[in-house]
Short mmCIF file of N, CA and C in Angstrom, two decimals:
data_model
loop_
_atom_site.label_atom_id
_atom_site.label_comp_id
_atom_site.label_asym_id
_atom_site.label_seq_id
_atom_site.Cartn_x
_atom_site.Cartn_y
_atom_site.Cartn_z
N MET A 252 -13.82 -57.68 36.23
CA MET A 252 -14.45 -56.40 35.96
C MET A 252 -15.29 -56.54 34.72
N GLY A 253 -16.55 -56.20 34.80
CA GLY A 253 -17.44 -56.27 33.66
C GLY A 253 -17.59 -54.93 33.00
N ARG A 254 -18.28 -54.94 31.89
CA ARG A 254 -18.54 -53.72 31.16
C ARG A 254 -19.54 -52.88 31.94
N VAL A 255 -19.36 -51.59 31.95
CA VAL A 255 -20.27 -50.68 32.63
C VAL A 255 -20.95 -49.84 31.58
N ARG A 256 -22.26 -49.79 31.63
CA ARG A 256 -23.02 -49.07 30.63
C ARG A 256 -23.65 -47.85 31.25
N VAL A 257 -22.83 -47.05 31.88
CA VAL A 257 -23.27 -45.83 32.54
C VAL A 257 -22.27 -44.73 32.26
N GLY A 258 -22.68 -43.49 32.41
CA GLY A 258 -21.71 -42.43 32.28
C GLY A 258 -22.28 -41.14 31.80
N VAL A 259 -21.40 -40.30 31.32
CA VAL A 259 -21.72 -38.95 30.89
C VAL A 259 -21.68 -38.92 29.37
N VAL A 260 -22.74 -38.42 28.74
CA VAL A 260 -22.75 -38.32 27.29
C VAL A 260 -22.01 -37.06 26.88
N ARG A 261 -20.99 -37.22 26.06
CA ARG A 261 -20.22 -36.09 25.54
C ARG A 261 -19.92 -36.36 24.09
N GLY A 262 -20.45 -35.55 23.22
CA GLY A 262 -20.17 -35.69 21.80
C GLY A 262 -20.55 -37.04 21.24
N GLY A 263 -21.69 -37.60 21.69
CA GLY A 263 -22.15 -38.86 21.16
C GLY A 263 -21.50 -40.08 21.79
N LEU A 264 -20.63 -39.87 22.76
CA LEU A 264 -20.00 -41.00 23.44
C LEU A 264 -20.42 -40.99 24.90
N VAL A 265 -20.53 -42.15 25.46
CA VAL A 265 -20.80 -42.28 26.88
C VAL A 265 -19.48 -42.62 27.54
N TRP A 266 -19.06 -41.80 28.50
CA TRP A 266 -17.80 -42.02 29.21
C TRP A 266 -18.10 -42.83 30.44
N GLY A 267 -17.39 -43.93 30.61
CA GLY A 267 -17.58 -44.66 31.84
C GLY A 267 -17.08 -46.07 31.79
N ALA A 268 -16.19 -46.40 32.64
CA ALA A 268 -15.76 -47.76 32.91
C ALA A 268 -15.37 -47.78 34.36
N ALA A 269 -15.66 -48.84 35.05
CA ALA A 269 -15.40 -48.88 36.48
C ALA A 269 -14.17 -49.72 36.79
N VAL A 270 -13.31 -49.16 37.59
CA VAL A 270 -12.18 -49.89 38.13
C VAL A 270 -12.24 -49.66 39.63
N ALA A 271 -12.52 -50.70 40.38
CA ALA A 271 -12.67 -50.61 41.83
C ALA A 271 -13.68 -49.52 42.20
N GLY A 272 -14.74 -49.39 41.40
CA GLY A 272 -15.80 -48.44 41.70
C GLY A 272 -15.53 -47.02 41.28
N LEU A 273 -14.39 -46.74 40.63
CA LEU A 273 -14.09 -45.39 40.20
C LEU A 273 -14.27 -45.30 38.70
N VAL A 274 -14.84 -44.20 38.24
CA VAL A 274 -15.03 -43.99 36.83
C VAL A 274 -13.72 -43.50 36.23
N VAL A 275 -13.31 -44.10 35.14
CA VAL A 275 -12.12 -43.67 34.43
C VAL A 275 -12.51 -43.39 32.99
N GLY A 276 -11.68 -42.64 32.28
CA GLY A 276 -12.04 -42.17 30.94
C GLY A 276 -11.96 -43.23 29.86
N ALA A 277 -12.93 -44.06 29.76
CA ALA A 277 -13.02 -45.01 28.66
C ALA A 277 -14.30 -44.70 27.90
N ALA A 278 -14.25 -44.75 26.62
CA ALA A 278 -15.42 -44.38 25.82
C ALA A 278 -16.16 -45.63 25.38
N VAL A 279 -17.48 -45.55 25.47
CA VAL A 279 -18.37 -46.59 25.01
C VAL A 279 -19.37 -45.90 24.10
N PRO A 280 -19.64 -46.42 22.92
CA PRO A 280 -20.59 -45.75 22.04
C PRO A 280 -21.94 -45.54 22.73
N ALA A 281 -22.54 -44.39 22.50
CA ALA A 281 -23.82 -44.06 23.12
C ALA A 281 -24.89 -45.07 22.74
N ALA A 282 -24.77 -45.69 21.61
CA ALA A 282 -25.75 -46.66 21.16
C ALA A 282 -25.68 -47.97 21.95
N ALA A 283 -24.74 -48.09 22.87
CA ALA A 283 -24.57 -49.33 23.62
C ALA A 283 -25.68 -49.54 24.65
N GLY A 284 -26.62 -48.63 24.73
CA GLY A 284 -27.77 -48.82 25.61
C GLY A 284 -27.68 -48.05 26.91
N ALA A 285 -26.75 -47.14 27.03
CA ALA A 285 -26.61 -46.39 28.28
C ALA A 285 -27.62 -45.26 28.32
N VAL A 286 -28.03 -44.93 29.53
CA VAL A 286 -28.87 -43.77 29.75
C VAL A 286 -27.94 -42.59 29.88
N GLY A 287 -28.22 -41.51 29.19
CA GLY A 287 -27.27 -40.41 29.15
C GLY A 287 -27.39 -39.40 30.25
N SER A 288 -27.85 -39.75 31.43
CA SER A 288 -27.87 -38.77 32.51
C SER A 288 -26.47 -38.66 33.09
N ALA A 289 -26.08 -37.47 33.45
CA ALA A 289 -24.73 -37.25 33.97
C ALA A 289 -24.52 -37.93 35.30
N GLY A 290 -25.55 -38.38 35.96
CA GLY A 290 -25.39 -39.04 37.24
C GLY A 290 -25.20 -40.51 37.11
N GLY A 291 -25.20 -41.00 35.90
CA GLY A 291 -24.98 -42.41 35.71
C GLY A 291 -26.26 -43.18 35.80
N GLY A 292 -26.96 -43.26 34.71
CA GLY A 292 -28.13 -44.12 34.66
C GLY A 292 -27.69 -45.47 34.20
N ALA A 293 -28.60 -46.39 34.11
CA ALA A 293 -28.24 -47.72 33.66
C ALA A 293 -29.21 -48.16 32.59
N ALA A 294 -28.72 -48.96 31.69
CA ALA A 294 -29.59 -49.55 30.70
C ALA A 294 -30.49 -50.54 31.42
N ALA A 295 -31.73 -50.59 31.03
CA ALA A 295 -32.67 -51.50 31.67
C ALA A 295 -32.28 -52.93 31.38
N VAL A 296 -32.21 -53.72 32.42
CA VAL A 296 -31.97 -55.14 32.30
C VAL A 296 -33.23 -55.81 32.81
N GLY A 297 -33.92 -56.52 31.95
CA GLY A 297 -35.17 -57.13 32.36
C GLY A 297 -36.27 -56.11 32.55
N GLY A 298 -36.10 -54.88 32.01
CA GLY A 298 -37.14 -53.87 32.04
C GLY A 298 -37.16 -52.97 33.26
N ALA A 299 -36.49 -53.33 34.34
CA ALA A 299 -36.54 -52.51 35.56
C ALA A 299 -35.22 -51.79 35.77
N VAL A 300 -35.30 -50.48 36.01
CA VAL A 300 -34.12 -49.69 36.33
C VAL A 300 -34.33 -49.13 37.73
N PRO A 301 -33.42 -49.45 38.66
CA PRO A 301 -33.58 -48.91 40.02
C PRO A 301 -33.41 -47.40 40.04
N GLU A 302 -34.10 -46.76 40.97
CA GLU A 302 -33.99 -45.31 41.13
C GLU A 302 -33.40 -44.99 42.50
N ALA A 303 -32.51 -44.02 42.50
CA ALA A 303 -31.91 -43.53 43.74
C ALA A 303 -31.92 -42.01 43.68
N ASP A 304 -31.63 -41.38 44.78
CA ASP A 304 -31.58 -39.93 44.84
C ASP A 304 -30.39 -39.56 45.73
N LEU A 305 -29.23 -39.34 45.11
CA LEU A 305 -27.99 -39.11 45.84
C LEU A 305 -27.81 -37.63 46.17
N ALA A 306 -27.20 -37.36 47.32
CA ALA A 306 -26.92 -35.99 47.76
C ALA A 306 -25.64 -36.02 48.60
N TYR A 307 -24.99 -34.87 48.71
CA TYR A 307 -23.74 -34.75 49.48
C TYR A 307 -23.82 -33.53 50.38
N HIS A 308 -23.46 -33.71 51.65
CA HIS A 308 -23.47 -32.61 52.61
C HIS A 308 -22.18 -32.66 53.42
N GLY A 309 -21.57 -31.50 53.63
CA GLY A 309 -20.34 -31.47 54.38
C GLY A 309 -19.80 -30.06 54.53
N PHE A 310 -18.47 -29.94 54.57
CA PHE A 310 -17.84 -28.64 54.72
C PHE A 310 -16.45 -28.67 54.11
N ALA A 311 -15.93 -27.46 53.84
CA ALA A 311 -14.57 -27.29 53.35
C ALA A 311 -13.93 -26.13 54.09
N VAL A 312 -12.63 -26.28 54.38
CA VAL A 312 -11.84 -25.26 55.09
C VAL A 312 -10.54 -25.10 54.32
N MET A 313 -10.10 -23.84 54.09
CA MET A 313 -8.82 -23.63 53.42
C MET A 313 -7.96 -22.68 54.25
N SER A 314 -6.67 -23.03 54.33
CA SER A 314 -5.69 -22.19 54.99
C SER A 314 -4.35 -22.39 54.28
N ALA A 315 -3.80 -21.29 53.77
CA ALA A 315 -2.50 -21.30 53.08
C ALA A 315 -2.44 -22.32 51.95
N GLY A 316 -3.52 -22.46 51.20
CA GLY A 316 -3.55 -23.36 50.05
C GLY A 316 -3.83 -24.81 50.37
N LEU A 317 -4.04 -25.13 51.63
CA LEU A 317 -4.36 -26.49 52.05
C LEU A 317 -5.86 -26.55 52.33
N VAL A 318 -6.56 -27.43 51.62
CA VAL A 318 -8.02 -27.52 51.75
C VAL A 318 -8.40 -28.85 52.39
N ASP A 319 -9.13 -28.76 53.48
CA ASP A 319 -9.73 -29.94 54.11
C ASP A 319 -11.18 -29.98 53.66
N LEU A 320 -11.58 -31.11 53.08
CA LEU A 320 -12.95 -31.29 52.60
C LEU A 320 -13.49 -32.57 53.22
N ALA A 321 -14.66 -32.50 53.82
CA ALA A 321 -15.32 -33.67 54.39
C ALA A 321 -16.78 -33.62 54.00
N PHE A 322 -17.31 -34.75 53.55
CA PHE A 322 -18.72 -34.80 53.18
C PHE A 322 -19.26 -36.20 53.40
N THR A 323 -20.57 -36.26 53.56
CA THR A 323 -21.25 -37.53 53.75
C THR A 323 -22.24 -37.71 52.61
N PRO A 324 -22.12 -38.82 51.87
CA PRO A 324 -23.11 -39.09 50.83
C PRO A 324 -24.40 -39.62 51.45
N ARG A 325 -25.51 -39.27 50.84
CA ARG A 325 -26.82 -39.73 51.31
C ARG A 325 -27.63 -40.18 50.11
N ASN A 326 -28.39 -41.23 50.30
CA ASN A 326 -29.29 -41.74 49.26
C ASN A 326 -30.71 -41.60 49.79
N HIS A 327 -31.47 -40.72 49.16
CA HIS A 327 -32.86 -40.52 49.57
C HIS A 327 -33.78 -41.59 48.99
N GLY A 328 -33.20 -42.55 48.24
CA GLY A 328 -33.96 -43.71 47.76
C GLY A 328 -34.69 -43.46 46.46
N PRO A 329 -35.53 -44.35 46.09
CA PRO A 329 -36.08 -45.47 46.85
C PRO A 329 -35.25 -46.76 46.81
N ALA A 330 -34.27 -46.90 45.92
CA ALA A 330 -33.48 -48.13 45.84
C ALA A 330 -32.09 -47.91 46.45
N ALA A 331 -31.52 -48.97 46.97
CA ALA A 331 -30.16 -48.92 47.49
C ALA A 331 -29.18 -48.84 46.32
N VAL A 332 -27.98 -48.32 46.59
CA VAL A 332 -26.92 -48.23 45.59
C VAL A 332 -25.71 -48.96 46.17
N ALA A 333 -25.17 -49.91 45.42
CA ALA A 333 -24.03 -50.70 45.90
C ALA A 333 -22.77 -49.85 45.99
N ASP A 334 -22.62 -48.87 45.11
CA ASP A 334 -21.47 -47.98 45.09
C ASP A 334 -21.78 -46.87 44.11
N ALA A 335 -21.15 -45.74 44.28
CA ALA A 335 -21.30 -44.61 43.35
C ALA A 335 -19.96 -43.88 43.33
N THR A 336 -19.81 -42.97 42.37
CA THR A 336 -18.59 -42.18 42.26
C THR A 336 -18.95 -40.71 42.21
N VAL A 337 -18.28 -39.92 43.06
CA VAL A 337 -18.47 -38.48 43.08
C VAL A 337 -17.19 -37.82 42.57
N ARG A 338 -17.39 -36.81 41.70
CA ARG A 338 -16.25 -36.06 41.16
C ARG A 338 -16.11 -34.77 41.95
N LEU A 339 -14.88 -34.46 42.36
CA LEU A 339 -14.54 -33.21 43.01
C LEU A 339 -13.68 -32.43 42.04
N ARG A 340 -14.23 -31.36 41.50
CA ARG A 340 -13.51 -30.54 40.52
C ARG A 340 -13.15 -29.21 41.17
N TRP A 341 -11.85 -28.90 41.17
CA TRP A 341 -11.33 -27.69 41.81
C TRP A 341 -11.12 -26.60 40.78
N SER A 342 -11.33 -25.34 41.15
CA SER A 342 -11.17 -24.22 40.22
C SER A 342 -9.71 -23.90 39.96
N ALA A 343 -8.81 -24.40 40.78
CA ALA A 343 -7.37 -24.20 40.61
C ALA A 343 -6.70 -25.57 40.57
N PRO A 344 -5.58 -25.68 39.87
CA PRO A 344 -4.88 -26.97 39.83
C PRO A 344 -4.39 -27.38 41.21
N LEU A 345 -4.37 -28.67 41.43
CA LEU A 345 -3.82 -29.22 42.66
C LEU A 345 -2.33 -29.45 42.45
N THR A 346 -1.57 -29.42 43.53
CA THR A 346 -0.15 -29.73 43.39
C THR A 346 -0.01 -31.16 42.91
N ASP A 347 1.14 -31.47 42.31
CA ASP A 347 1.34 -32.80 41.75
C ASP A 347 1.26 -33.90 42.79
N ARG A 348 1.80 -33.65 43.95
CA ARG A 348 1.84 -34.67 44.99
C ARG A 348 0.66 -34.49 45.95
N GLN A 349 -0.18 -35.49 46.02
CA GLN A 349 -1.34 -35.48 46.91
C GLN A 349 -1.42 -36.83 47.63
N GLU A 350 -1.78 -36.80 48.88
CA GLU A 350 -2.04 -38.03 49.63
C GLU A 350 -3.54 -38.14 49.78
N LEU A 351 -4.15 -39.02 49.00
CA LEU A 351 -5.60 -39.16 48.99
C LEU A 351 -6.01 -40.40 49.78
N PRO A 352 -7.18 -40.36 50.38
CA PRO A 352 -7.65 -41.53 51.13
C PRO A 352 -7.97 -42.69 50.20
N GLU A 353 -8.05 -43.88 50.77
CA GLU A 353 -8.44 -45.06 50.00
C GLU A 353 -9.81 -44.80 49.38
N GLY A 354 -9.97 -45.18 48.13
CA GLY A 354 -11.23 -44.97 47.43
C GLY A 354 -11.27 -43.69 46.63
N CYS A 355 -10.20 -42.88 46.70
CA CYS A 355 -10.13 -41.64 45.93
C CYS A 355 -8.91 -41.70 45.01
N ALA A 356 -9.03 -41.07 43.83
CA ALA A 356 -7.93 -41.07 42.86
C ALA A 356 -7.97 -39.80 42.04
N ARG A 357 -6.80 -39.35 41.62
CA ARG A 357 -6.71 -38.18 40.72
C ARG A 357 -7.23 -38.56 39.36
N SER A 358 -7.84 -37.59 38.71
CA SER A 358 -8.32 -37.77 37.34
C SER A 358 -8.03 -36.50 36.56
N GLY A 359 -6.86 -35.96 36.72
CA GLY A 359 -6.48 -34.73 36.06
C GLY A 359 -5.91 -33.75 37.06
N ARG A 360 -5.47 -32.61 36.57
CA ARG A 360 -4.83 -31.61 37.43
C ARG A 360 -5.78 -31.01 38.44
N GLN A 361 -7.09 -30.98 38.12
CA GLN A 361 -8.05 -30.31 38.99
C GLN A 361 -9.18 -31.22 39.44
N VAL A 362 -9.05 -32.53 39.23
CA VAL A 362 -10.15 -33.44 39.51
C VAL A 362 -9.69 -34.61 40.38
N VAL A 363 -10.53 -34.93 41.36
CA VAL A 363 -10.37 -36.12 42.19
C VAL A 363 -11.70 -36.87 42.13
N LEU A 364 -11.64 -38.19 41.97
CA LEU A 364 -12.82 -39.03 42.00
C LEU A 364 -12.80 -39.86 43.28
N CYS A 365 -13.95 -39.96 43.94
CA CYS A 365 -14.05 -40.76 45.16
C CYS A 365 -15.25 -41.68 45.07
N ARG A 366 -15.07 -42.91 45.53
CA ARG A 366 -16.19 -43.84 45.59
C ARG A 366 -16.91 -43.63 46.91
N THR A 367 -18.22 -43.81 46.88
CA THR A 367 -19.02 -43.59 48.08
C THR A 367 -19.17 -44.84 48.93
N GLY A 368 -19.01 -46.01 48.33
CA GLY A 368 -19.35 -47.25 49.03
C GLY A 368 -20.86 -47.43 48.98
N ALA A 369 -21.34 -48.44 49.66
CA ALA A 369 -22.77 -48.77 49.63
C ALA A 369 -23.60 -47.66 50.27
N LEU A 370 -24.72 -47.37 49.62
CA LEU A 370 -25.66 -46.36 50.13
C LEU A 370 -27.04 -47.01 50.22
N PRO A 371 -27.51 -47.32 51.43
CA PRO A 371 -28.83 -47.93 51.55
C PRO A 371 -29.93 -46.96 51.13
N ALA A 372 -31.06 -47.50 50.75
CA ALA A 372 -32.20 -46.65 50.41
C ALA A 372 -32.58 -45.83 51.64
N ASP A 373 -32.78 -44.53 51.45
CA ASP A 373 -33.11 -43.60 52.53
C ASP A 373 -32.12 -43.71 53.69
N GLY A 374 -30.81 -43.74 53.31
CA GLY A 374 -29.79 -43.85 54.34
C GLY A 374 -28.53 -43.08 53.98
N VAL A 375 -27.59 -43.05 54.90
CA VAL A 375 -26.34 -42.33 54.71
C VAL A 375 -25.18 -43.30 54.53
N GLY A 376 -24.17 -42.84 53.84
CA GLY A 376 -22.96 -43.62 53.65
C GLY A 376 -21.89 -43.18 54.63
N GLU A 377 -20.70 -43.72 54.42
CA GLU A 377 -19.56 -43.36 55.26
C GLU A 377 -19.04 -41.98 54.87
N ARG A 378 -18.62 -41.23 55.85
CA ARG A 378 -18.05 -39.90 55.62
C ARG A 378 -16.76 -40.02 54.82
N ILE A 379 -16.59 -39.12 53.86
CA ILE A 379 -15.39 -39.08 53.03
C ILE A 379 -14.64 -37.80 53.39
N GLY A 380 -13.39 -37.93 53.74
CA GLY A 380 -12.59 -36.76 54.10
C GLY A 380 -11.26 -36.79 53.39
N LEU A 381 -10.86 -35.66 52.86
CA LEU A 381 -9.57 -35.57 52.20
C LEU A 381 -8.96 -34.20 52.39
N ARG A 382 -7.66 -34.15 52.26
CA ARG A 382 -6.90 -32.90 52.35
C ARG A 382 -6.10 -32.79 51.07
N VAL A 383 -6.28 -31.66 50.37
CA VAL A 383 -5.53 -31.42 49.14
C VAL A 383 -4.81 -30.09 49.23
N ARG A 384 -3.73 -29.99 48.50
CA ARG A 384 -2.99 -28.73 48.42
C ARG A 384 -3.22 -28.15 47.03
N VAL A 385 -3.66 -26.88 47.01
CA VAL A 385 -3.93 -26.18 45.76
C VAL A 385 -2.65 -25.45 45.35
N LEU A 386 -2.32 -25.53 44.07
CA LEU A 386 -1.11 -24.91 43.54
C LEU A 386 -1.16 -23.39 43.71
N GLY A 387 -0.11 -22.81 44.24
CA GLY A 387 0.00 -21.36 44.34
C GLY A 387 -0.70 -20.72 45.52
N ALA A 388 -1.34 -21.47 46.37
CA ALA A 388 -2.02 -20.93 47.55
C ALA A 388 -2.91 -19.73 47.23
N PRO A 389 -3.97 -19.93 46.41
CA PRO A 389 -4.86 -18.81 46.07
C PRO A 389 -5.67 -18.35 47.28
N SER A 390 -6.25 -17.16 47.18
CA SER A 390 -7.05 -16.62 48.29
C SER A 390 -8.44 -17.25 48.34
N GLU A 391 -8.85 -17.90 47.28
CA GLU A 391 -10.14 -18.60 47.24
C GLU A 391 -10.08 -19.71 46.22
N VAL A 392 -10.95 -20.68 46.39
CA VAL A 392 -11.06 -21.79 45.45
C VAL A 392 -12.52 -22.23 45.44
N VAL A 393 -12.97 -22.70 44.31
CA VAL A 393 -14.31 -23.26 44.19
C VAL A 393 -14.14 -24.76 43.99
N VAL A 394 -14.90 -25.54 44.74
CA VAL A 394 -14.92 -26.98 44.54
C VAL A 394 -16.35 -27.37 44.15
N GLU A 395 -16.44 -28.16 43.09
CA GLU A 395 -17.74 -28.65 42.61
C GLU A 395 -17.80 -30.15 42.88
N LEU A 396 -18.87 -30.60 43.50
CA LEU A 396 -19.10 -32.02 43.75
C LEU A 396 -20.25 -32.45 42.85
N GLU A 397 -20.10 -33.62 42.23
CA GLU A 397 -21.16 -34.11 41.34
C GLU A 397 -21.03 -35.62 41.18
N THR A 398 -22.16 -36.30 41.21
CA THR A 398 -22.18 -37.73 40.94
C THR A 398 -21.86 -37.95 39.47
N VAL A 399 -20.89 -38.83 39.19
CA VAL A 399 -20.58 -39.16 37.80
C VAL A 399 -20.92 -40.61 37.49
N TRP A 400 -21.16 -41.40 38.50
CA TRP A 400 -21.62 -42.77 38.32
C TRP A 400 -22.52 -43.11 39.48
N GLY A 401 -23.73 -43.51 39.20
CA GLY A 401 -24.72 -43.77 40.24
C GLY A 401 -24.93 -45.23 40.56
N GLY A 402 -23.95 -46.07 40.29
CA GLY A 402 -24.05 -47.47 40.66
C GLY A 402 -25.10 -48.24 39.90
N GLY A 403 -25.48 -47.75 38.73
CA GLY A 403 -26.48 -48.44 37.93
C GLY A 403 -27.89 -47.94 38.17
N ALA A 404 -28.07 -47.00 39.08
CA ALA A 404 -29.40 -46.46 39.36
C ALA A 404 -29.60 -45.15 38.61
N VAL A 405 -30.83 -44.83 38.33
CA VAL A 405 -31.20 -43.57 37.71
C VAL A 405 -31.53 -42.58 38.81
N ASP A 406 -31.03 -41.36 38.69
CA ASP A 406 -31.32 -40.29 39.65
C ASP A 406 -32.09 -39.22 38.91
N ARG A 407 -33.38 -39.15 39.14
CA ARG A 407 -34.23 -38.19 38.44
C ARG A 407 -34.24 -36.81 39.12
N HIS A 408 -33.63 -36.70 40.29
CA HIS A 408 -33.56 -35.43 41.02
C HIS A 408 -32.10 -35.01 41.12
N ARG A 409 -31.54 -34.53 40.02
CA ARG A 409 -30.11 -34.26 39.92
C ARG A 409 -29.67 -33.00 40.66
N GLY A 410 -30.56 -32.13 41.04
CA GLY A 410 -30.16 -30.88 41.68
C GLY A 410 -29.44 -31.04 43.00
N ASN A 411 -29.76 -32.08 43.76
CA ASN A 411 -29.15 -32.19 45.09
C ASN A 411 -27.86 -33.01 45.10
N ASP A 412 -27.45 -33.56 43.99
CA ASP A 412 -26.16 -34.27 43.97
C ASP A 412 -25.08 -33.43 43.30
N ARG A 413 -25.37 -32.17 43.10
CA ARG A 413 -24.40 -31.22 42.55
C ARG A 413 -24.25 -30.08 43.55
N GLN A 414 -23.04 -29.86 43.99
CA GLN A 414 -22.75 -28.77 44.91
C GLN A 414 -21.62 -27.94 44.34
N ARG A 415 -21.70 -26.65 44.53
CA ARG A 415 -20.64 -25.73 44.13
C ARG A 415 -20.34 -24.86 45.35
N VAL A 416 -19.12 -24.98 45.88
CA VAL A 416 -18.79 -24.34 47.15
C VAL A 416 -17.60 -23.40 46.97
N LEU A 417 -17.78 -22.14 47.34
CA LEU A 417 -16.70 -21.16 47.36
C LEU A 417 -16.04 -21.25 48.73
N VAL A 418 -14.72 -21.48 48.72
CA VAL A 418 -13.96 -21.62 49.96
C VAL A 418 -12.90 -20.53 49.98
N LEU A 419 -12.98 -19.64 50.95
CA LEU A 419 -12.00 -18.57 51.09
C LEU A 419 -10.87 -19.02 52.00
N ASP A 420 -9.69 -18.48 51.78
CA ASP A 420 -8.53 -18.83 52.58
C ASP A 420 -8.57 -18.08 53.91
N THR A 421 -9.53 -18.48 54.75
CA THR A 421 -9.72 -17.81 56.05
C THR A 421 -9.55 -18.76 57.22
N GLY A 422 -9.54 -20.06 56.94
CA GLY A 422 -9.51 -21.04 58.01
C GLY A 422 -10.91 -21.34 58.56
N ASP A 423 -11.92 -20.70 58.00
CA ASP A 423 -13.30 -20.90 58.44
C ASP A 423 -13.95 -22.03 57.63
N PRO A 424 -14.83 -22.82 58.26
CA PRO A 424 -15.54 -23.88 57.51
C PRO A 424 -16.67 -23.29 56.67
N TYR A 425 -16.78 -23.78 55.45
CA TYR A 425 -17.88 -23.41 54.53
C TYR A 425 -18.70 -24.66 54.33
N HIS A 426 -19.95 -24.61 54.80
CA HIS A 426 -20.83 -25.78 54.80
C HIS A 426 -21.66 -25.85 53.53
N PHE A 427 -21.96 -27.07 53.11
CA PHE A 427 -22.84 -27.29 51.95
C PHE A 427 -23.73 -28.47 52.23
#
């Protein structure tokens, strides 16, 4: 595992280290050459920084505090991305015990991180699906999806890789 010079700038620090493609909370000084975009830019190596445009589309369904979420990552290009990490932040805490799919990991009471796998330029990745249980079975929950590591590519169009979805406990799918 090598050093990763990507991440989110918070208080003068860039957060980001990769373990099996997932971002974990390790701090690297901002002066280390990282680009401070929240989608994970990369320091230029040899002067060229690849550009990608990541987006997520899918649906969420909630019934009795159990949320099924499925989404497909897409890269509108122009460069391919070997891997990226998307953060799923829930408005309510998740129960302590969760069975997450391979490539996803908890990162706090309300956060799950999932790796996207390879995303070809102007192509789609593999569908990511997970089922989580929200603590207390609320009548609604908000889930926010956002790229936190872009695989070393710069994403200059950040609006489409951030989704905020209100999911009511109706058993109906809410598409994004």
